[in-house]
Short mmCIF file of C-alpha atoms and ligand atoms in Angstrom, two decimals:
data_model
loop_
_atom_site.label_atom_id
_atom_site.label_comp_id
_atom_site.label_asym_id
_atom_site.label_seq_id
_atom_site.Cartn_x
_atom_site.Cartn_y
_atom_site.Cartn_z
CA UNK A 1 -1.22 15.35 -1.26
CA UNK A 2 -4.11 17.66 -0.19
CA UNK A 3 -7.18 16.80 0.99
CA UNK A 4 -9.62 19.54 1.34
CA UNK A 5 -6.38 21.85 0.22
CA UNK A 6 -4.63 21.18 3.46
CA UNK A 7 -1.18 19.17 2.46
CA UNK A 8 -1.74 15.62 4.45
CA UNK A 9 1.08 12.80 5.01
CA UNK A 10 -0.16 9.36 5.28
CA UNK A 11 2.15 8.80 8.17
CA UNK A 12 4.05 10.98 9.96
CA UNK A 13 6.04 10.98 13.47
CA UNK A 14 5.25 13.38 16.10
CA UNK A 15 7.95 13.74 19.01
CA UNK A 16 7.48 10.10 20.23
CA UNK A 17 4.27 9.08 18.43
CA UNK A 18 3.35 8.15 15.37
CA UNK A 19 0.43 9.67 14.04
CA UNK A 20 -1.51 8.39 11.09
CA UNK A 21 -4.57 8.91 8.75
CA UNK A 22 -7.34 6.14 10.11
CA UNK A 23 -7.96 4.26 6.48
CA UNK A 24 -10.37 1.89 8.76
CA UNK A 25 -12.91 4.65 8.98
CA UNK A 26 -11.94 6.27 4.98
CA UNK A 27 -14.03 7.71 2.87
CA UNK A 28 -17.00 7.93 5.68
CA UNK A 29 -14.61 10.17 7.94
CA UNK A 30 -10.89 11.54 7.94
CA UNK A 31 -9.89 11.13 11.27
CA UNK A 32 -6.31 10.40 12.73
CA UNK A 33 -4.77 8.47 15.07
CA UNK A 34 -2.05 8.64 17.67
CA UNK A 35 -0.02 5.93 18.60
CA UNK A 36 2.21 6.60 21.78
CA UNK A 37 3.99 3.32 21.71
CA UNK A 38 5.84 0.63 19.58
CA UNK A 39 2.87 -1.38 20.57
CA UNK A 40 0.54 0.35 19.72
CA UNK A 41 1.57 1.51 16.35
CA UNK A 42 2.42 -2.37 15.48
CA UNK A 43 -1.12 -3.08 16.58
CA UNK A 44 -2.27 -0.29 14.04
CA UNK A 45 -0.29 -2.21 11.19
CA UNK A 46 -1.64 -5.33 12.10
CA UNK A 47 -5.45 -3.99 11.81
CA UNK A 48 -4.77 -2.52 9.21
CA UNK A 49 -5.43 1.02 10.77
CA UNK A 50 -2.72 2.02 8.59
CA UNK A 51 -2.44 -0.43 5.00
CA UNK A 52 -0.46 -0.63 1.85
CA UNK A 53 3.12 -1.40 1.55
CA UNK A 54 4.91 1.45 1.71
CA UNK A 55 2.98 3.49 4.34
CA UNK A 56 3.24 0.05 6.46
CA UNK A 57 6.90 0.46 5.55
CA UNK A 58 7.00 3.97 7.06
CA UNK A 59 5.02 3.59 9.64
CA UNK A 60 7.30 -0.04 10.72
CA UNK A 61 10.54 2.31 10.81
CA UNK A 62 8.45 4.56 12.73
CA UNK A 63 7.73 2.16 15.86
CA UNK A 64 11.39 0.98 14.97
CA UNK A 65 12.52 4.44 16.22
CA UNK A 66 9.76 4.10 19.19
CA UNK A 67 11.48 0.71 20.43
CA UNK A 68 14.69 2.58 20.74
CA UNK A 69 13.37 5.67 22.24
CA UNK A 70 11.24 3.20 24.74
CA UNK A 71 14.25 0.25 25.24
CA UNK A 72 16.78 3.57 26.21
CA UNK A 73 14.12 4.54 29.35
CA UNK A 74 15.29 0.86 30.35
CA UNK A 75 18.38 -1.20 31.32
CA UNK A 76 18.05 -4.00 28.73
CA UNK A 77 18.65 -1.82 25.73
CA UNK A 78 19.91 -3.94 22.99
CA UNK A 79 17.75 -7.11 24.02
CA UNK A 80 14.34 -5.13 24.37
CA UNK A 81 15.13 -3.71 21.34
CA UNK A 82 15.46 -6.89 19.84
CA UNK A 83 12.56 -8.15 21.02
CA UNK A 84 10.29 -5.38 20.13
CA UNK A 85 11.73 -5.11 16.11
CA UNK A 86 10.82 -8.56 16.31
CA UNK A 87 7.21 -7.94 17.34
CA UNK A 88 6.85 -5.29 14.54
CA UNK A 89 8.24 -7.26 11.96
CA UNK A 90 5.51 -10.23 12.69
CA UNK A 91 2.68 -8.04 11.94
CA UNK A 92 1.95 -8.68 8.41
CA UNK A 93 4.22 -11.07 6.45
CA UNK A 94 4.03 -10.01 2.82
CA UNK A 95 5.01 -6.28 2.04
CA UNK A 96 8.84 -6.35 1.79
CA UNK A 97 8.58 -2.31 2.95
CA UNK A 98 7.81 -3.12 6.39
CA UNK A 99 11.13 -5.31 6.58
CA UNK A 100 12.84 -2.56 4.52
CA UNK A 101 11.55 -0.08 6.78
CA UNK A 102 12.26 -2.24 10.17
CA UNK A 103 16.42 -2.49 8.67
CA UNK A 104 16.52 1.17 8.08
CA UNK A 105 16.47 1.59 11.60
CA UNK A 106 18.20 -1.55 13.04
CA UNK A 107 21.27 -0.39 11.10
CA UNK A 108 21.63 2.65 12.82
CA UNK A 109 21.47 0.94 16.68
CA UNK A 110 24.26 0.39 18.58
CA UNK A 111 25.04 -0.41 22.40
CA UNK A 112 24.50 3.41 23.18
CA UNK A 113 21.22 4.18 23.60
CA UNK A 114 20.91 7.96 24.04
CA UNK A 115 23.02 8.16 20.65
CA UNK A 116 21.20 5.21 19.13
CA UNK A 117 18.12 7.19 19.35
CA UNK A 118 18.75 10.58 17.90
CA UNK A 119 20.21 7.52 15.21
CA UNK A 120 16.62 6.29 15.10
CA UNK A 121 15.10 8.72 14.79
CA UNK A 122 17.00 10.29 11.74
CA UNK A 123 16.97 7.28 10.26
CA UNK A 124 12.82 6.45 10.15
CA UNK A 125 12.35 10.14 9.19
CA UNK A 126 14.71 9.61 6.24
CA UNK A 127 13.17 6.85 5.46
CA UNK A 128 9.57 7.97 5.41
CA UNK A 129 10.91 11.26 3.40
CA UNK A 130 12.85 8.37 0.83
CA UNK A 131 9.29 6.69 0.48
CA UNK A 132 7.30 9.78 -0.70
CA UNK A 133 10.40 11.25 -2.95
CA UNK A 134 10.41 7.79 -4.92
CA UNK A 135 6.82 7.63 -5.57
CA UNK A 136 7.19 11.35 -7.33
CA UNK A 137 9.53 9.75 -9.19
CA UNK A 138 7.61 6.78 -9.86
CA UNK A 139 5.00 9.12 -11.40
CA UNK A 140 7.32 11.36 -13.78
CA UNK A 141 8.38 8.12 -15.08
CA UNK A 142 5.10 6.54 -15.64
CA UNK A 143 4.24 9.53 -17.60
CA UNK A 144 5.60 8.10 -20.89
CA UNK A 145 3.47 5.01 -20.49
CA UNK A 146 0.37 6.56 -20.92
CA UNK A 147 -1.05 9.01 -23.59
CA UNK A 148 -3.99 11.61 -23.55
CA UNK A 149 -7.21 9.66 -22.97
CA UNK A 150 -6.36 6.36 -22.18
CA UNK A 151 -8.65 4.52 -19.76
CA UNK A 152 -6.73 2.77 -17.21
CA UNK A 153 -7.60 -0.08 -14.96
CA UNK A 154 -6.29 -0.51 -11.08
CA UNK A 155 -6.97 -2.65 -8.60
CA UNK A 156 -6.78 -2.30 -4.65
CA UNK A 157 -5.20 0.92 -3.44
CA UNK A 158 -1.67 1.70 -4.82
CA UNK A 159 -2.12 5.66 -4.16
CA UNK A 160 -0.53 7.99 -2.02
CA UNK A 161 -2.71 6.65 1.26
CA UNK A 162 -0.61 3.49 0.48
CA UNK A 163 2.83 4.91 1.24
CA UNK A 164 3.78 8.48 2.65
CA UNK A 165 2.62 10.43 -0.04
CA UNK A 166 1.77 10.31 -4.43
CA UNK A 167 1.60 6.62 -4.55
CA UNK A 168 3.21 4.08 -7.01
CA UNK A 169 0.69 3.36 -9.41
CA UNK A 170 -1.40 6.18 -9.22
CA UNK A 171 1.46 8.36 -9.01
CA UNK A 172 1.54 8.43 -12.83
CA UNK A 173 -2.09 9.12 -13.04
CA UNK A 174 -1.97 12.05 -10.43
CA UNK A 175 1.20 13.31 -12.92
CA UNK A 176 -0.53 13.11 -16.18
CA UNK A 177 -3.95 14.49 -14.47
CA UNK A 178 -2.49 17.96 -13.02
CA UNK A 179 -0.53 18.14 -16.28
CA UNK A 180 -3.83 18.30 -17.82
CA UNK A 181 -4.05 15.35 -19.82
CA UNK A 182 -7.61 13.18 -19.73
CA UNK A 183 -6.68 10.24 -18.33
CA UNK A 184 -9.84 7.41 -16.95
CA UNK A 185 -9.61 5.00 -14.09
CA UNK A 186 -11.47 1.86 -13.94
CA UNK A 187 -11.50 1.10 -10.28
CA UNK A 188 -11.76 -2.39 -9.50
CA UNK A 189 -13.86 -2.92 -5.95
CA UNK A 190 -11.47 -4.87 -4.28
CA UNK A 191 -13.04 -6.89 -2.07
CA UNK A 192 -13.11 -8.21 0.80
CA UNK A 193 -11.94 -4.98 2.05
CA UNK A 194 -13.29 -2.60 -0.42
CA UNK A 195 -9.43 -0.82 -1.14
CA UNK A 196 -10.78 0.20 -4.41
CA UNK A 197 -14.12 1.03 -3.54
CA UNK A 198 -13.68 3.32 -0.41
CA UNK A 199 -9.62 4.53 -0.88
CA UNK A 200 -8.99 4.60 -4.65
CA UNK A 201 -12.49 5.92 -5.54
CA UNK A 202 -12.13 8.43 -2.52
CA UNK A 203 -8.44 9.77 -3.66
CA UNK A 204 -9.12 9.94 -7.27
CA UNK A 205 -12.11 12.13 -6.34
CA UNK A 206 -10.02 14.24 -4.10
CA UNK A 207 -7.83 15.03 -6.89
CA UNK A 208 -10.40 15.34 -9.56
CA UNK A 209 -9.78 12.33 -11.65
CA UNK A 210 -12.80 10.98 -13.48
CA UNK A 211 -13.08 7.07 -12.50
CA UNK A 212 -15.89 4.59 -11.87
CA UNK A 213 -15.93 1.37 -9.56
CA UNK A 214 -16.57 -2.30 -11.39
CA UNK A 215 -17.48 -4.93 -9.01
CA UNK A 216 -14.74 -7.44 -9.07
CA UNK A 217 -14.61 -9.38 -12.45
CA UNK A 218 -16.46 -6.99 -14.73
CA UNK A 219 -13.17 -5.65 -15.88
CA UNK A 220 -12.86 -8.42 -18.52
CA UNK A 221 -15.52 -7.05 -19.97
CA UNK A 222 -14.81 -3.72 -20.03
CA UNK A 223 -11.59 -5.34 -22.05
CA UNK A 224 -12.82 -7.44 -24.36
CA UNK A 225 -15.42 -4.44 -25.34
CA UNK A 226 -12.28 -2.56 -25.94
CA UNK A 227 -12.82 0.18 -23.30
CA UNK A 228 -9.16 -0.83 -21.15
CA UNK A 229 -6.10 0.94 -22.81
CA UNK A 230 -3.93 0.01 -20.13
CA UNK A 231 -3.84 -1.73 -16.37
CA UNK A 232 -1.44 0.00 -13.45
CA UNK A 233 -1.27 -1.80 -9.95
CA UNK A 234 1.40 -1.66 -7.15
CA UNK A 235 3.16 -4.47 -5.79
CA UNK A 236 3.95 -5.40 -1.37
CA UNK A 237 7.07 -7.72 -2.96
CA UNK A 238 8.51 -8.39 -6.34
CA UNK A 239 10.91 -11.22 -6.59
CA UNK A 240 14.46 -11.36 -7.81
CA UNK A 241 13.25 -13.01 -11.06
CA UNK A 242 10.38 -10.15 -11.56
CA UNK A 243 7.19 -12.04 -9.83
CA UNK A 244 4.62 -9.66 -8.64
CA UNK A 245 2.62 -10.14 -5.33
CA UNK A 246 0.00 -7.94 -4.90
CA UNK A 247 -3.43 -7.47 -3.48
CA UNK A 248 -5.28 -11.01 -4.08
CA UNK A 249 -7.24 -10.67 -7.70
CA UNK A 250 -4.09 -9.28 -9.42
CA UNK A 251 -3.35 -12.26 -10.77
CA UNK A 252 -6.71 -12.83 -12.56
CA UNK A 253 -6.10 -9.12 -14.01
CA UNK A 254 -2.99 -9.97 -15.27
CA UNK A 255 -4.52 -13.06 -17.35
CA UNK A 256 -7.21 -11.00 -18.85
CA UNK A 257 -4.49 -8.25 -19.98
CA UNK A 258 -2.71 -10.78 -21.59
CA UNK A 259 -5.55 -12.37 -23.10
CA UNK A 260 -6.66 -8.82 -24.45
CA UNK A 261 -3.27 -7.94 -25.51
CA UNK A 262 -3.57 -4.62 -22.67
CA UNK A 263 -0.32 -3.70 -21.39
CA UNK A 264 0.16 -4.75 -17.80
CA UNK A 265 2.42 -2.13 -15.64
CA UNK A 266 3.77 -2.55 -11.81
CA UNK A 267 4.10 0.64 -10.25
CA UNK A 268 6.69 -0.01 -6.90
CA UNK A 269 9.79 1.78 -4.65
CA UNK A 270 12.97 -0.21 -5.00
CA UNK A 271 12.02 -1.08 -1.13
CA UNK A 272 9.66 -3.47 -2.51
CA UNK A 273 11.98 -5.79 -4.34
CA UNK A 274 13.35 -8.39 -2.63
CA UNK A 275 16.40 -9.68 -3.67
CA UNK A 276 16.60 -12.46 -1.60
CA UNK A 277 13.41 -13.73 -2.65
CA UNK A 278 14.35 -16.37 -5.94
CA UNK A 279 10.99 -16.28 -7.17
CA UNK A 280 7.15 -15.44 -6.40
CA UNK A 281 7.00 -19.37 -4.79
CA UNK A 282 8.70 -17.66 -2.20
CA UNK A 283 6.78 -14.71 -1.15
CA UNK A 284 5.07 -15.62 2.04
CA UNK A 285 1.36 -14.96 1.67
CA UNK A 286 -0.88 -13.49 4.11
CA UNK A 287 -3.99 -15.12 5.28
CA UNK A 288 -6.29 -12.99 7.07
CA UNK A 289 -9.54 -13.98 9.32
CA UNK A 290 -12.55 -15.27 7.01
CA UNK A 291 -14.66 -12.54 9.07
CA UNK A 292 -13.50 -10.15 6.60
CA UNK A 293 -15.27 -12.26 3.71
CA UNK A 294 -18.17 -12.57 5.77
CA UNK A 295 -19.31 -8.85 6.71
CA UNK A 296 -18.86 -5.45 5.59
CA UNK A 297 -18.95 -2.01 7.44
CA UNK A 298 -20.25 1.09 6.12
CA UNK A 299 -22.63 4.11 6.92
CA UNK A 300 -26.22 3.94 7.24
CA UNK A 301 -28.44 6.47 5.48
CA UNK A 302 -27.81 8.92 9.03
CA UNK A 303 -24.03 8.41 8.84
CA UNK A 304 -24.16 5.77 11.49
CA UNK A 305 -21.19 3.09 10.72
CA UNK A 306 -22.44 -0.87 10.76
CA UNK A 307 -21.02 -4.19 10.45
CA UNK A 308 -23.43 -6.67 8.34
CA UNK A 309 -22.83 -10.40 7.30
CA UNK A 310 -23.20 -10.95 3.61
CA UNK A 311 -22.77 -14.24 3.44
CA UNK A 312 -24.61 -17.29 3.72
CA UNK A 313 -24.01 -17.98 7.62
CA UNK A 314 -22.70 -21.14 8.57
CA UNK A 315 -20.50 -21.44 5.25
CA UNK A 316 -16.64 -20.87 5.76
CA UNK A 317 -14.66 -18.49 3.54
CA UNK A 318 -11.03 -18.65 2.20
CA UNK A 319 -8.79 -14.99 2.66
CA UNK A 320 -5.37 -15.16 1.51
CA UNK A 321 -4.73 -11.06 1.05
CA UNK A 322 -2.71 -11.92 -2.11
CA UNK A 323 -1.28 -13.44 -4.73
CA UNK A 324 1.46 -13.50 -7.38
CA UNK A 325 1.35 -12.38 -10.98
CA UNK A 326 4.60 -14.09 -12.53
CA UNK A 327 6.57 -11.94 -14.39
CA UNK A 328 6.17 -13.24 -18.05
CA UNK A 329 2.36 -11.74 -17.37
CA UNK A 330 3.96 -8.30 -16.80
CA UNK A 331 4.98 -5.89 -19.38
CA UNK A 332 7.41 -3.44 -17.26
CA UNK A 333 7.96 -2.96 -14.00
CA UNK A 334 7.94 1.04 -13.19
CA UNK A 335 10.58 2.22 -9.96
CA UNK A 336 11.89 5.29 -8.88
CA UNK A 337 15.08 4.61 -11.14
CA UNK A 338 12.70 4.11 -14.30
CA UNK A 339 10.49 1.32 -16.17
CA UNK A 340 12.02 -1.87 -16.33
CA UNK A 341 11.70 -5.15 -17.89
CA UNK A 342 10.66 -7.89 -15.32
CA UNK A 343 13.76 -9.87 -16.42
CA UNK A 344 16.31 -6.90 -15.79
CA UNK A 345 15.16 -6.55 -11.93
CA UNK A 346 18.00 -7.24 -9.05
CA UNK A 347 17.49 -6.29 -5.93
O1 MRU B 401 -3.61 -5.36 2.42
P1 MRU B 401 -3.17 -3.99 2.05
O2 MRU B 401 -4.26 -3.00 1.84
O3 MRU B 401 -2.03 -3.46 2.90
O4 MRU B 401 -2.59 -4.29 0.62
C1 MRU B 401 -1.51 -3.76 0.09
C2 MRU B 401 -1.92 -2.95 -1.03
O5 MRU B 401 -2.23 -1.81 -0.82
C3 MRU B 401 -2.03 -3.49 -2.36
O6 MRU B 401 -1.73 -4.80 -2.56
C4 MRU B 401 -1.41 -2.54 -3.34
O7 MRU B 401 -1.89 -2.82 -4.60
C5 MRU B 401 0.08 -2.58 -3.35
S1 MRU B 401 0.82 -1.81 -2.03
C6 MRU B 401 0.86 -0.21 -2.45
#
């Protein structure tokens, strides 16, 4: 996708390092960062440098092909590879891509190291490139879903800074909007960490699509005044038996849509469906540091970037990152193969 007309990935490697857009610092300033180690670039997934489940998917194969490249400098190949997948994988627990991602690259290692990492190598790169080509497809198919000015509703970021490039459920939008149909985007806030508010808001603009933020929760509003045709969101893991985790407040979304009779679409790469996973009971959910519910970053009036606390201090704060929509709240499920019923997913 371009920003500024120049065609960016999200995530891309370089030689030996990973280099990604900086979605920390996003919309205030595009910046990138290099990451010259496995380490490093698992750090970068962990603080969420680099977010959203396919891009974290990408980006884990990436410092997958790293950990070869670093284990083959050394004489304890196969164990330090080992150990430093393992690292990667305990980064964040919830997107299935970044397990995806870390097995695209396992599969390919054997006991030779200088073979195991041209392997590597090949194999994150295809992976990354498998990403980006199944979120095009995501959005031809999500075309017939949608007709000429329909206002949609999303919530967190599910667009191309999410994976490699296009994104799952904006992908659709981006489709129908350079084919020049009118499409609207209700763009929830997302908070604690503003996804909506600083990524979505920020892409959509980049690409010309008209949109406005809602603070969390006005959306069922907007429905019941009959002003939400339609609600897209991605998924980091759908079940075997069509459960939906996604960013925390999907669930809530969900409800209203049903309430309101709006249809309720998942937009999400095959590499998020996890077979192995019975149902969304399963999904391990992701509880992040109550600091993030407590304070918000963002640019003074001069462009200088500060931290505030906007909560009561003293009062503690809850921060799972997600929850799950189950599938009977979910009218199809869009992938790169085409939309689907909940109830006809396999992994
Ligand atoms: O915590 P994040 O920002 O990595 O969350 C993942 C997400 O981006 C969302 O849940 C999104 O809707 C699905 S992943 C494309």
């Amino acid at each position: 996708v371009n920003v500024a007309g120049v065609p960016h990935r999200t995530v891309r490697l370089d030689g030996d390092a990973v280099v990604m857009i900086d979605q920390k610092l996003l919309p205030w300033r595009f910046e990138h960062v290099v990451c010259r180690t496995a380490a490093d670039t698992a750090e970068a997934i962990r603080d969420m440098t680099v977010r959203g489940a396919g891009a974290i998917g990408a980006t884990g194969a990436f410092a997958a092909a790293q950990a070869v490249i670093e284990a083959a400098r050394g004489d304890r190949f196969e164990a330090e590879v080992a150990e430093t997948l393992a690292m990667i994988a305990a980064t964040r627990p919830t997107a299935q891509n970044l397990f995806a991602g870390i097995d695209a690259v396992r599969a390919v290692i054997d006991a030779d190291p200088r073979a195991s990492v041209q392997r590597a190598i090949r194999a994150a790169n295809a992976f990354a490139d498998a990403d980006a080509d199944a979120c095009r497809r995501i959005g031809e198919h999500g075309r017939s879903l949608f007709r000429d000015g329909m206002r949609i509703s999303t919530h967190c970021n599910a667009g191309w800074l999410a994976f490699v490039d296009w994104g799952s459920a904006l992908s659709p939008i981006y489709a129908l909007h350079r084919a020049g149909a009118r499409v609207f985007v209700w763009v929830d806030e997302t908070r604690p960490r503003g996804q909506g508010a600083r990524l979505t808001a920020w892409e959509l603009a980049q690409e010309g699509v008209p949109h406005a933020v809602l603070t969390d929760g006005v959306v069922g509003g907007k429905m019941r005044a009959g002003e939400v045709d339609a609600v897209i969101v991605g998924a980091d893991r759908i079940a075997a038996n069509g459960d939906v985790a996604n960013k925390v407040g999907t669930y809530a979304l969900a409800v209203l849509a049903k309430h309101h009779g709006v249809p309720f679409y998942v937009a999400a790469p095959t590499t998020t469906i996890d077979g192995h996973c019975p149902t969304g009971a399963e999904i391990p959910i992701e509880h992040r540091s109550e600091d993030e519910v407590w304070r918000v970053t963002g640019p003074t009036d001069s462009g200088e970037l500060r931290t505030v606390r906007v909560v009561s201090a003293g009062s503690p704060a809850m921060n799972p990152a997600f929850d799950v929509t189950p599938a009977e709240l979910v009218t199809a499920i869009l992938t790169e193969t085409g939309v689907h019923a909940p109830s006809q997913l396999r992994g």
